[in-house]
Amino acid sequence: MNRLLINKLFKYLWPPMIALKEGQCIQQIDGDDICFCLSRTHSFIQPKHVGTEIQLNEIGMKSALTLLLKIDSVCTPLEKVMYIFSSFKILEQMIRFYQKTNVTADLLFPLCLFLTIKAQLPYFDSTIYYIEEMQMQINSELSYYYCNFMACKDFVQTLCYNSLKESISQQEYEKLIVQTISSQRWTIPKTGLVIPQKLSLQKIQQLIDQKSKSNSDDFLLQYYQNIPLQELTPEDIPKILNLLQELYNDTN
């Protein structure tokens, strides 16, 4: 009965749905974005960077990752906690199998952290907020793994060089960050904005030339004027559209 009720009311309880319904950004959405973006830009992280030895391609890691990602496929807090528990329980067994030792918090947390970074959870902050707001009673065993999940969120939300400085030099960190960001394709939300057909490439070039003459120090104009069309990336499109809007406003 409880599950049925929550499923029916989920769109009024789940922070991303509330934000969509009210048409405004709320704190948990900001937290989700921060965690997701930092996880993605730090996708280069290896086990040694967070103090563990188990690699992502080891037997069991794929199952643990799959279970962790399923927290967004269910509605009730208990189901979400159970997927967290099942995922981290696998990690606990892996530590016992690969490292032939008793599992301690010092061994489990780094592996949980490594897995959550690789999972790039899109609703990390919202999940914790939702479970807390629903005031679900969690028994001691589930609570242990859930607390590890919350600690992972706190770590990911402030992830930076200082978080990893014990295992990586600043020069190597900055190099890997740049390489990771450069290699990723960031999606651009679809909008209703369409460039009129009458605004031909020749007209755009004329506008850029005109703008360049009046402001020769404008690096952005110089850049897009000289870059070959085939080298443009999806990240350049919003910048070009903004530039065209400014040029259009200046000529009217």
PDB file of C-alpha atoms in Angstrom:
ATOM      1  CA  MET A   1       0.000   0.000   0.000  1.00  0.00           C
ATOM      2  CA  ASN A   2       2.816   2.381   0.911  1.00  0.00           C
ATOM      3  CA  ARG A   3       4.624   1.619  -2.341  1.00  0.00           C
ATOM      4  CA  LEU A   4       1.475   2.194  -4.406  1.00  0.00           C
ATOM      5  CA  LEU A   5       0.827   5.523  -2.705  1.00  0.00           C
ATOM      6  CA  ILE A   6       4.387   6.764  -3.192  1.00  0.00           C
ATOM      7  CA  ASN A   7       4.349   5.723  -6.860  1.00  0.00           C
ATOM      8  CA  LYS A   8       1.208   7.786  -7.409  1.00  0.00           C
ATOM      9  CA  LEU A   9       2.586  10.815  -5.543  1.00  0.00           C
ATOM     10  CA  PHE A  10       6.159  10.498  -6.818  1.00  0.00           C
ATOM     11  CA  LYS A  11       5.937  13.444  -9.206  1.00  0.00           C
ATOM     12  CA  TYR A  12       5.028  15.682  -6.262  1.00  0.00           C
ATOM     13  CA  LEU A  13       7.828  14.335  -4.039  1.00  0.00           C
ATOM     14  CA  TRP A  14      10.859  13.852  -6.301  1.00  0.00           C
ATOM     15  CA  PRO A  15      12.970  17.091  -6.475  1.00  0.00           C
ATOM     16  CA  PRO A  16      13.692  16.967 -10.246  1.00  0.00           C
ATOM     17  CA  MET A  17       9.973  16.549 -10.941  1.00  0.00           C
ATOM     18  CA  ILE A  18       9.102  19.389  -8.553  1.00  0.00           C
ATOM     19  CA  ALA A  19      11.612  21.665 -10.279  1.00  0.00           C
ATOM     20  CA  LEU A  20      10.195  20.745 -13.692  1.00  0.00           C
ATOM     21  CA  LYS A  21       6.618  21.274 -12.543  1.00  0.00           C
ATOM     22  CA  GLU A  22       7.332  24.646 -10.900  1.00  0.00           C
ATOM     23  CA  GLY A  23       9.630  25.794 -13.680  1.00  0.00           C
ATOM     24  CA  GLN A  24      12.438  26.819 -11.390  1.00  0.00           C
ATOM     25  CA  CYS A  25      15.764  25.464 -10.171  1.00  0.00           C
ATOM     26  CA  ILE A  26      15.909  24.266  -6.567  1.00  0.00           C
ATOM     27  CA  GLN A  27      18.893  23.566  -4.346  1.00  0.00           C
ATOM     28  CA  GLN A  28      18.892  19.821  -4.951  1.00  0.00           C
ATOM     29  CA  ILE A  29      19.032  20.308  -8.728  1.00  0.00           C
ATOM     30  CA  ASP A  30      22.110  22.482  -8.318  1.00  0.00           C
ATOM     31  CA  GLY A  31      23.609  19.749  -6.150  1.00  0.00           C
ATOM     32  CA  ASP A  32      22.802  17.123  -8.787  1.00  0.00           C
ATOM     33  CA  ASP A  33      24.453  19.195 -11.501  1.00  0.00           C
ATOM     34  CA  ILE A  34      27.570  19.785  -9.424  1.00  0.00           C
ATOM     35  CA  CYS A  35      27.975  16.105  -8.567  1.00  0.00           C
ATOM     36  CA  PHE A  36      27.342  14.965 -12.135  1.00  0.00           C
ATOM     37  CA  CYS A  37      29.692  17.487 -13.732  1.00  0.00           C
ATOM     38  CA  LEU A  38      32.492  16.857 -11.238  1.00  0.00           C
ATOM     39  CA  SER A  39      32.112  13.089 -11.644  1.00  0.00           C
ATOM     40  CA  ARG A  40      32.284  13.485 -15.397  1.00  0.00           C
ATOM     41  CA  THR A  41      35.277  15.807 -15.449  1.00  0.00           C
ATOM     42  CA  HIS A  42      37.058  13.447 -13.026  1.00  0.00           C
ATOM     43  CA  SER A  43      36.281  10.294 -14.989  1.00  0.00           C
ATOM     44  CA  PHE A  44      40.053   9.810 -15.365  1.00  0.00           C
ATOM     45  CA  ILE A  45      40.293   8.804 -11.690  1.00  0.00           C
ATOM     46  CA  GLN A  46      41.898   5.430 -11.078  1.00  0.00           C
ATOM     47  CA  PRO A  47      41.635   3.258  -7.925  1.00  0.00           C
ATOM     48  CA  LYS A  48      45.049   4.429  -6.708  1.00  0.00           C
ATOM     49  CA  HIS A  49      43.820   8.040  -6.645  1.00  0.00           C
ATOM     50  CA  VAL A  50      41.195   7.268  -3.993  1.00  0.00           C
ATOM     51  CA  GLY A  51      43.124   4.671  -2.013  1.00  0.00           C
ATOM     52  CA  THR A  52      41.824   1.360  -3.306  1.00  0.00           C
ATOM     53  CA  GLU A  53      43.295  -1.447  -5.396  1.00  0.00           C
ATOM     54  CA  ILE A  54      40.301  -2.992  -7.162  1.00  0.00           C
ATOM     55  CA  GLN A  55      39.959  -2.048 -10.816  1.00  0.00           C
ATOM     56  CA  LEU A  56      36.705  -1.211 -12.594  1.00  0.00           C
ATOM     57  CA  ASN A  57      37.052  -4.237 -14.892  1.00  0.00           C
ATOM     58  CA  GLU A  58      37.284  -6.762 -12.045  1.00  0.00           C
ATOM     59  CA  ILE A  59      34.553  -9.388 -11.777  1.00  0.00           C
ATOM     60  CA  GLY A  60      31.712  -7.985  -9.705  1.00  0.00           C
ATOM     61  CA  MET A  61      32.292  -4.291 -10.384  1.00  0.00           C
ATOM     62  CA  LYS A  62      29.966  -4.308 -13.387  1.00  0.00           C
ATOM     63  CA  SER A  63      27.165  -5.827 -11.302  1.00  0.00           C
ATOM     64  CA  ALA A  64      27.756  -3.321  -8.492  1.00  0.00           C
ATOM     65  CA  LEU A  65      27.674  -0.450 -10.983  1.00  0.00           C
ATOM     66  CA  THR A  66      24.462  -1.723 -12.600  1.00  0.00           C
ATOM     67  CA  LEU A  67      22.725  -1.977  -9.227  1.00  0.00           C
ATOM     68  CA  LEU A  68      23.833   1.502  -8.197  1.00  0.00           C
ATOM     69  CA  LEU A  69      22.497   3.019 -11.414  1.00  0.00           C
ATOM     70  CA  LYS A  70      19.112   1.381 -10.795  1.00  0.00           C
ATOM     71  CA  ILE A  71      18.362   3.736  -7.892  1.00  0.00           C
ATOM     72  CA  ASP A  72      16.840   6.101 -10.453  1.00  0.00           C
ATOM     73  CA  SER A  73      14.515   3.409 -11.820  1.00  0.00           C
ATOM     74  CA  VAL A  74      12.479   3.054  -8.623  1.00  0.00           C
ATOM     75  CA  CYS A  75      10.290   5.447  -6.641  1.00  0.00           C
ATOM     76  CA  THR A  76      10.160   4.429  -3.012  1.00  0.00           C
ATOM     77  CA  PRO A  77      12.968   5.387  -0.593  1.00  0.00           C
ATOM     78  CA  LEU A  78      13.287   1.791   0.599  1.00  0.00           C
ATOM     79  CA  GLU A  79      13.853   0.495  -2.942  1.00  0.00           C
ATOM     80  CA  LYS A  80      16.518   3.130  -3.520  1.00  0.00           C
ATOM     81  CA  VAL A  81      18.267   2.248  -0.268  1.00  0.00           C
ATOM     82  CA  MET A  82      18.080  -1.459  -1.109  1.00  0.00           C
ATOM     83  CA  TYR A  83      19.869  -0.880  -4.429  1.00  0.00           C
ATOM     84  CA  ILE A  84      22.564   1.118  -2.611  1.00  0.00           C
ATOM     85  CA  PHE A  85      22.876  -1.684  -0.057  1.00  0.00           C
ATOM     86  CA  SER A  86      23.067  -4.409  -2.734  1.00  0.00           C
ATOM     87  CA  SER A  87      25.684  -2.512  -4.735  1.00  0.00           C
ATOM     88  CA  PHE A  88      27.940  -1.734  -1.784  1.00  0.00           C
ATOM     89  CA  LYS A  89      27.473  -5.243  -0.371  1.00  0.00           C
ATOM     90  CA  ILE A  90      29.035  -6.591  -3.560  1.00  0.00           C
ATOM     91  CA  LEU A  91      31.969  -4.220  -3.067  1.00  0.00           C
ATOM     92  CA  GLU A  92      32.389  -5.527   0.465  1.00  0.00           C
ATOM     93  CA  GLN A  93      32.526  -9.098  -0.803  1.00  0.00           C
ATOM     94  CA  MET A  94      35.037  -8.109  -3.465  1.00  0.00           C
ATOM     95  CA  ILE A  95      37.363  -6.600  -0.889  1.00  0.00           C
ATOM     96  CA  ARG A  96      37.165  -9.790   1.131  1.00  0.00           C
ATOM     97  CA  PHE A  97      37.873 -11.898  -1.974  1.00  0.00           C
ATOM     98  CA  TYR A  98      40.637  -9.857  -3.626  1.00  0.00           C
ATOM     99  CA  GLN A  99      42.431  -8.464  -0.600  1.00  0.00           C
ATOM    100  CA  LYS A 100      42.023 -11.512   1.656  1.00  0.00           C
ATOM    101  CA  THR A 101      41.302  -9.406   4.722  1.00  0.00           C
ATOM    102  CA  ASN A 102      38.532  -8.290   7.005  1.00  0.00           C
ATOM    103  CA  VAL A 103      36.514  -5.426   5.568  1.00  0.00           C
ATOM    104  CA  THR A 104      36.897  -2.132   7.409  1.00  0.00           C
ATOM    105  CA  ALA A 105      35.504   1.325   6.725  1.00  0.00           C
ATOM    106  CA  ASP A 106      38.961   2.409   5.549  1.00  0.00           C
ATOM    107  CA  LEU A 107      38.812  -0.245   2.842  1.00  0.00           C
ATOM    108  CA  LEU A 108      35.141  -0.030   1.906  1.00  0.00           C
ATOM    109  CA  PHE A 109      34.670   3.721   1.578  1.00  0.00           C
ATOM    110  CA  PRO A 110      37.413   4.291  -1.067  1.00  0.00           C
ATOM    111  CA  LEU A 111      35.925   1.549  -3.250  1.00  0.00           C
ATOM    112  CA  CYS A 112      32.399   2.946  -2.795  1.00  0.00           C
ATOM    113  CA  LEU A 113      33.733   6.370  -3.724  1.00  0.00           C
ATOM    114  CA  PHE A 114      35.481   5.033  -6.825  1.00  0.00           C
ATOM    115  CA  LEU A 115      32.280   3.307  -7.960  1.00  0.00           C
ATOM    116  CA  THR A 116      30.043   6.355  -7.416  1.00  0.00           C
ATOM    117  CA  ILE A 117      32.430   8.590  -9.365  1.00  0.00           C
ATOM    118  CA  LYS A 118      32.394   6.122 -12.257  1.00  0.00           C
ATOM    119  CA  ALA A 119      28.591   5.854 -12.059  1.00  0.00           C
ATOM    120  CA  GLN A 120      28.194   9.607 -12.696  1.00  0.00           C
ATOM    121  CA  LEU A 121      24.839   9.592 -10.929  1.00  0.00           C
ATOM    122  CA  PRO A 122      22.553  12.272 -12.409  1.00  0.00           C
ATOM    123  CA  TYR A 123      20.442  12.705  -9.245  1.00  0.00           C
ATOM    124  CA  PHE A 124      22.955  12.146  -6.449  1.00  0.00           C
ATOM    125  CA  ASP A 125      21.890  15.024  -4.203  1.00  0.00           C
ATOM    126  CA  SER A 126      18.177  14.602  -4.939  1.00  0.00           C
ATOM    127  CA  THR A 127      18.301  10.922  -3.979  1.00  0.00           C
ATOM    128  CA  ILE A 128      19.692  11.650  -0.520  1.00  0.00           C
ATOM    129  CA  TYR A 129      17.346  14.591   0.021  1.00  0.00           C
ATOM    130  CA  TYR A 130      14.357  12.464  -1.005  1.00  0.00           C
ATOM    131  CA  ILE A 131      15.249   9.596   1.325  1.00  0.00           C
ATOM    132  CA  GLU A 132      15.841  11.990   4.223  1.00  0.00           C
ATOM    133  CA  GLU A 133      12.626  13.943   3.635  1.00  0.00           C
ATOM    134  CA  MET A 134      10.538  10.787   3.562  1.00  0.00           C
ATOM    135  CA  GLN A 135      11.892   9.998   7.042  1.00  0.00           C
ATOM    136  CA  MET A 136      12.195   6.313   6.305  1.00  0.00           C
ATOM    137  CA  GLN A 137      13.285   4.107   9.188  1.00  0.00           C
ATOM    138  CA  ILE A 138      16.514   2.386   8.103  1.00  0.00           C
ATOM    139  CA  ASN A 139      17.816  -0.541  10.146  1.00  0.00           C
ATOM    140  CA  SER A 140      21.406  -0.538  11.351  1.00  0.00           C
ATOM    141  CA  GLU A 141      22.800  -2.762   8.579  1.00  0.00           C
ATOM    142  CA  LEU A 142      21.226  -0.735   5.757  1.00  0.00           C
ATOM    143  CA  SER A 143      22.182   2.483   7.537  1.00  0.00           C
ATOM    144  CA  TYR A 144      25.876   1.579   7.443  1.00  0.00           C
ATOM    145  CA  TYR A 145      25.929   1.369   3.640  1.00  0.00           C
ATOM    146  CA  TYR A 146      23.618   4.336   3.224  1.00  0.00           C
ATOM    147  CA  CYS A 147      25.966   6.458   5.367  1.00  0.00           C
ATOM    148  CA  ASN A 148      28.806   5.479   3.036  1.00  0.00           C
ATOM    149  CA  PHE A 149      26.659   6.632   0.117  1.00  0.00           C
ATOM    150  CA  MET A 150      26.072  10.016   1.794  1.00  0.00           C
ATOM    151  CA  ALA A 151      29.793  10.363   2.510  1.00  0.00           C
ATOM    152  CA  CYS A 152      30.521   9.673  -1.173  1.00  0.00           C
ATOM    153  CA  LYS A 153      28.142  12.473  -2.147  1.00  0.00           C
ATOM    154  CA  ASP A 154      29.861  14.932   0.183  1.00  0.00           C
ATOM    155  CA  PHE A 155      33.242  13.969  -1.274  1.00  0.00           C
ATOM    156  CA  VAL A 156      32.128  14.194  -4.909  1.00  0.00           C
ATOM    157  CA  GLN A 157      30.404  17.541  -4.359  1.00  0.00           C
ATOM    158  CA  THR A 158      33.737  19.142  -3.398  1.00  0.00           C
ATOM    159  CA  LEU A 159      35.983  17.073  -5.666  1.00  0.00           C
ATOM    160  CA  CYS A 160      39.113  18.971  -6.705  1.00  0.00           C
ATOM    161  CA  TYR A 161      42.899  18.689  -6.663  1.00  0.00           C
ATOM    162  CA  ASN A 162      43.006  19.056  -2.864  1.00  0.00           C
ATOM    163  CA  SER A 163      40.824  15.969  -2.587  1.00  0.00           C
ATOM    164  CA  LEU A 164      43.406  13.887  -4.452  1.00  0.00           C
ATOM    165  CA  LYS A 165      46.710  15.630  -3.694  1.00  0.00           C
ATOM    166  CA  GLU A 166      48.013  12.661  -1.687  1.00  0.00           C
ATOM    167  CA  SER A 167      47.986  10.485  -4.811  1.00  0.00           C
ATOM    168  CA  ILE A 168      48.570  12.823  -7.754  1.00  0.00           C
ATOM    169  CA  SER A 169      50.688  15.869  -8.548  1.00  0.00           C
ATOM    170  CA  GLN A 170      48.998  19.126  -9.438  1.00  0.00           C
ATOM    171  CA  GLN A 171      50.631  19.147 -12.867  1.00  0.00           C
ATOM    172  CA  GLU A 172      49.360  15.664 -13.691  1.00  0.00           C
ATOM    173  CA  TYR A 173      45.914  16.495 -12.270  1.00  0.00           C
ATOM    174  CA  GLU A 174      45.543  19.614 -14.431  1.00  0.00           C
ATOM    175  CA  LYS A 175      46.755  17.734 -17.505  1.00  0.00           C
ATOM    176  CA  LEU A 176      44.214  14.931 -16.986  1.00  0.00           C
ATOM    177  CA  ILE A 177      41.387  17.415 -16.348  1.00  0.00           C
ATOM    178  CA  VAL A 178      42.117  19.232 -19.615  1.00  0.00           C
ATOM    179  CA  GLN A 179      42.385  15.960 -21.565  1.00  0.00           C
ATOM    180  CA  THR A 180      39.129  14.648 -20.090  1.00  0.00           C
ATOM    181  CA  ILE A 181      37.136  17.800 -20.809  1.00  0.00           C
ATOM    182  CA  SER A 182      38.575  18.040 -24.331  1.00  0.00           C
ATOM    183  CA  SER A 183      37.642  14.452 -25.151  1.00  0.00           C
ATOM    184  CA  GLN A 184      34.054  14.639 -23.948  1.00  0.00           C
ATOM    185  CA  ARG A 185      31.051  15.693 -25.990  1.00  0.00           C
ATOM    186  CA  TRP A 186      28.672  17.797 -23.906  1.00  0.00           C
ATOM    187  CA  THR A 187      25.094  17.676 -25.134  1.00  0.00           C
ATOM    188  CA  ILE A 188      23.213  20.870 -25.866  1.00  0.00           C
ATOM    189  CA  PRO A 189      19.513  21.040 -24.954  1.00  0.00           C
ATOM    190  CA  LYS A 190      17.191  21.462 -27.923  1.00  0.00           C
ATOM    191  CA  THR A 191      15.611  24.882 -28.199  1.00  0.00           C
ATOM    192  CA  GLY A 192      13.164  26.571 -30.484  1.00  0.00           C
ATOM    193  CA  LEU A 193      15.830  28.959 -31.734  1.00  0.00           C
ATOM    194  CA  VAL A 194      16.335  28.750 -35.499  1.00  0.00           C
ATOM    195  CA  ILE A 195      18.561  30.980 -37.628  1.00  0.00           C
ATOM    196  CA  PRO A 196      16.475  32.511 -40.442  1.00  0.00           C
ATOM    197  CA  GLN A 197      17.295  31.150 -43.886  1.00  0.00           C
ATOM    198  CA  LYS A 198      17.861  34.659 -45.213  1.00  0.00           C
ATOM    199  CA  LEU A 199      20.848  34.989 -42.894  1.00  0.00           C
ATOM    200  CA  SER A 200      23.313  33.293 -45.234  1.00  0.00           C
ATOM    201  CA  LEU A 201      26.903  32.365 -44.449  1.00  0.00           C
ATOM    202  CA  GLN A 202      28.031  35.313 -46.555  1.00  0.00           C
ATOM    203  CA  LYS A 203      25.837  37.665 -44.519  1.00  0.00           C
ATOM    204  CA  ILE A 204      27.192  36.215 -41.277  1.00  0.00           C
ATOM    205  CA  GLN A 205      30.743  36.758 -42.526  1.00  0.00           C
ATOM    206  CA  GLN A 206      29.899  40.358 -43.422  1.00  0.00           C
ATOM    207  CA  LEU A 207      28.493  40.949 -39.966  1.00  0.00           C
ATOM    208  CA  ILE A 208      31.600  39.471 -38.375  1.00  0.00           C
ATOM    209  CA  ASP A 209      33.839  41.588 -40.602  1.00  0.00           C
ATOM    210  CA  GLN A 210      31.856  44.689 -39.679  1.00  0.00           C
ATOM    211  CA  LYS A 211      32.042  43.907 -35.987  1.00  0.00           C
ATOM    212  CA  SER A 212      35.736  43.090 -36.199  1.00  0.00           C
ATOM    213  CA  LYS A 213      36.530  46.483 -37.679  1.00  0.00           C
ATOM    214  CA  SER A 214      34.814  48.253 -34.825  1.00  0.00           C
ATOM    215  CA  ASN A 215      36.436  46.104 -32.155  1.00  0.00           C
ATOM    216  CA  SER A 216      39.697  44.567 -33.315  1.00  0.00           C
ATOM    217  CA  ASP A 217      40.557  43.370 -29.826  1.00  0.00           C
ATOM    218  CA  ASP A 218      37.605  40.998 -29.634  1.00  0.00           C
ATOM    219  CA  PHE A 219      39.289  37.610 -29.383  1.00  0.00           C
ATOM    220  CA  LEU A 220      36.069  35.621 -29.768  1.00  0.00           C
ATOM    221  CA  LEU A 221      35.260  37.245 -33.083  1.00  0.00           C
ATOM    222  CA  GLN A 222      38.784  36.684 -34.345  1.00  0.00           C
ATOM    223  CA  TYR A 223      38.603  33.046 -33.289  1.00  0.00           C
ATOM    224  CA  TYR A 224      35.314  32.142 -34.985  1.00  0.00           C
ATOM    225  CA  GLN A 225      36.250  34.127 -38.062  1.00  0.00           C
ATOM    226  CA  ASN A 226      39.337  32.042 -38.682  1.00  0.00           C
ATOM    227  CA  ILE A 227      38.373  28.563 -37.466  1.00  0.00           C
ATOM    228  CA  PRO A 228      37.435  26.061 -40.232  1.00  0.00           C
ATOM    229  CA  LEU A 229      33.767  25.041 -40.202  1.00  0.00           C
ATOM    230  CA  GLN A 230      34.558  21.339 -39.757  1.00  0.00           C
ATOM    231  CA  GLU A 231      36.482  22.060 -36.564  1.00  0.00           C
ATOM    232  CA  LEU A 232      33.505  23.584 -34.759  1.00  0.00           C
ATOM    233  CA  THR A 233      32.286  21.544 -31.795  1.00  0.00           C
ATOM    234  CA  PRO A 234      28.842  21.393 -30.112  1.00  0.00           C
ATOM    235  CA  GLU A 235      30.253  23.565 -27.326  1.00  0.00           C
ATOM    236  CA  ASP A 236      30.873  26.366 -29.855  1.00  0.00           C
ATOM    237  CA  ILE A 237      27.270  26.557 -31.063  1.00  0.00           C
ATOM    238  CA  PRO A 238      25.754  28.475 -28.103  1.00  0.00           C
ATOM    239  CA  LYS A 239      28.643  30.930 -28.220  1.00  0.00           C
ATOM    240  CA  ILE A 240      28.161  31.515 -31.932  1.00  0.00           C
ATOM    241  CA  LEU A 241      24.422  32.002 -31.490  1.00  0.00           C
ATOM    242  CA  ASN A 242      25.023  34.579 -28.760  1.00  0.00           C
ATOM    243  CA  LEU A 243      27.566  36.307 -30.969  1.00  0.00           C
ATOM    244  CA  LEU A 244      25.134  36.414 -33.885  1.00  0.00           C
ATOM    245  CA  GLN A 245      22.453  37.864 -31.614  1.00  0.00           C
ATOM    246  CA  GLU A 246      24.828  40.640 -30.541  1.00  0.00           C
ATOM    247  CA  LEU A 247      25.780  41.343 -34.148  1.00  0.00           C
ATOM    248  CA  TYR A 248      22.134  41.450 -35.175  1.00  0.00           C
ATOM    249  CA  ASN A 249      21.281  43.857 -32.354  1.00  0.00           C
ATOM    250  CA  ASP A 250      24.166  46.125 -33.293  1.00  0.00           C
ATOM    251  CA  THR A 251      23.015  46.379 -36.904  1.00  0.00           C
ATOM    252  CA  ASN A 252      19.397  47.232 -36.011  1.00  0.00           C
TER     253      ASN A 252
END
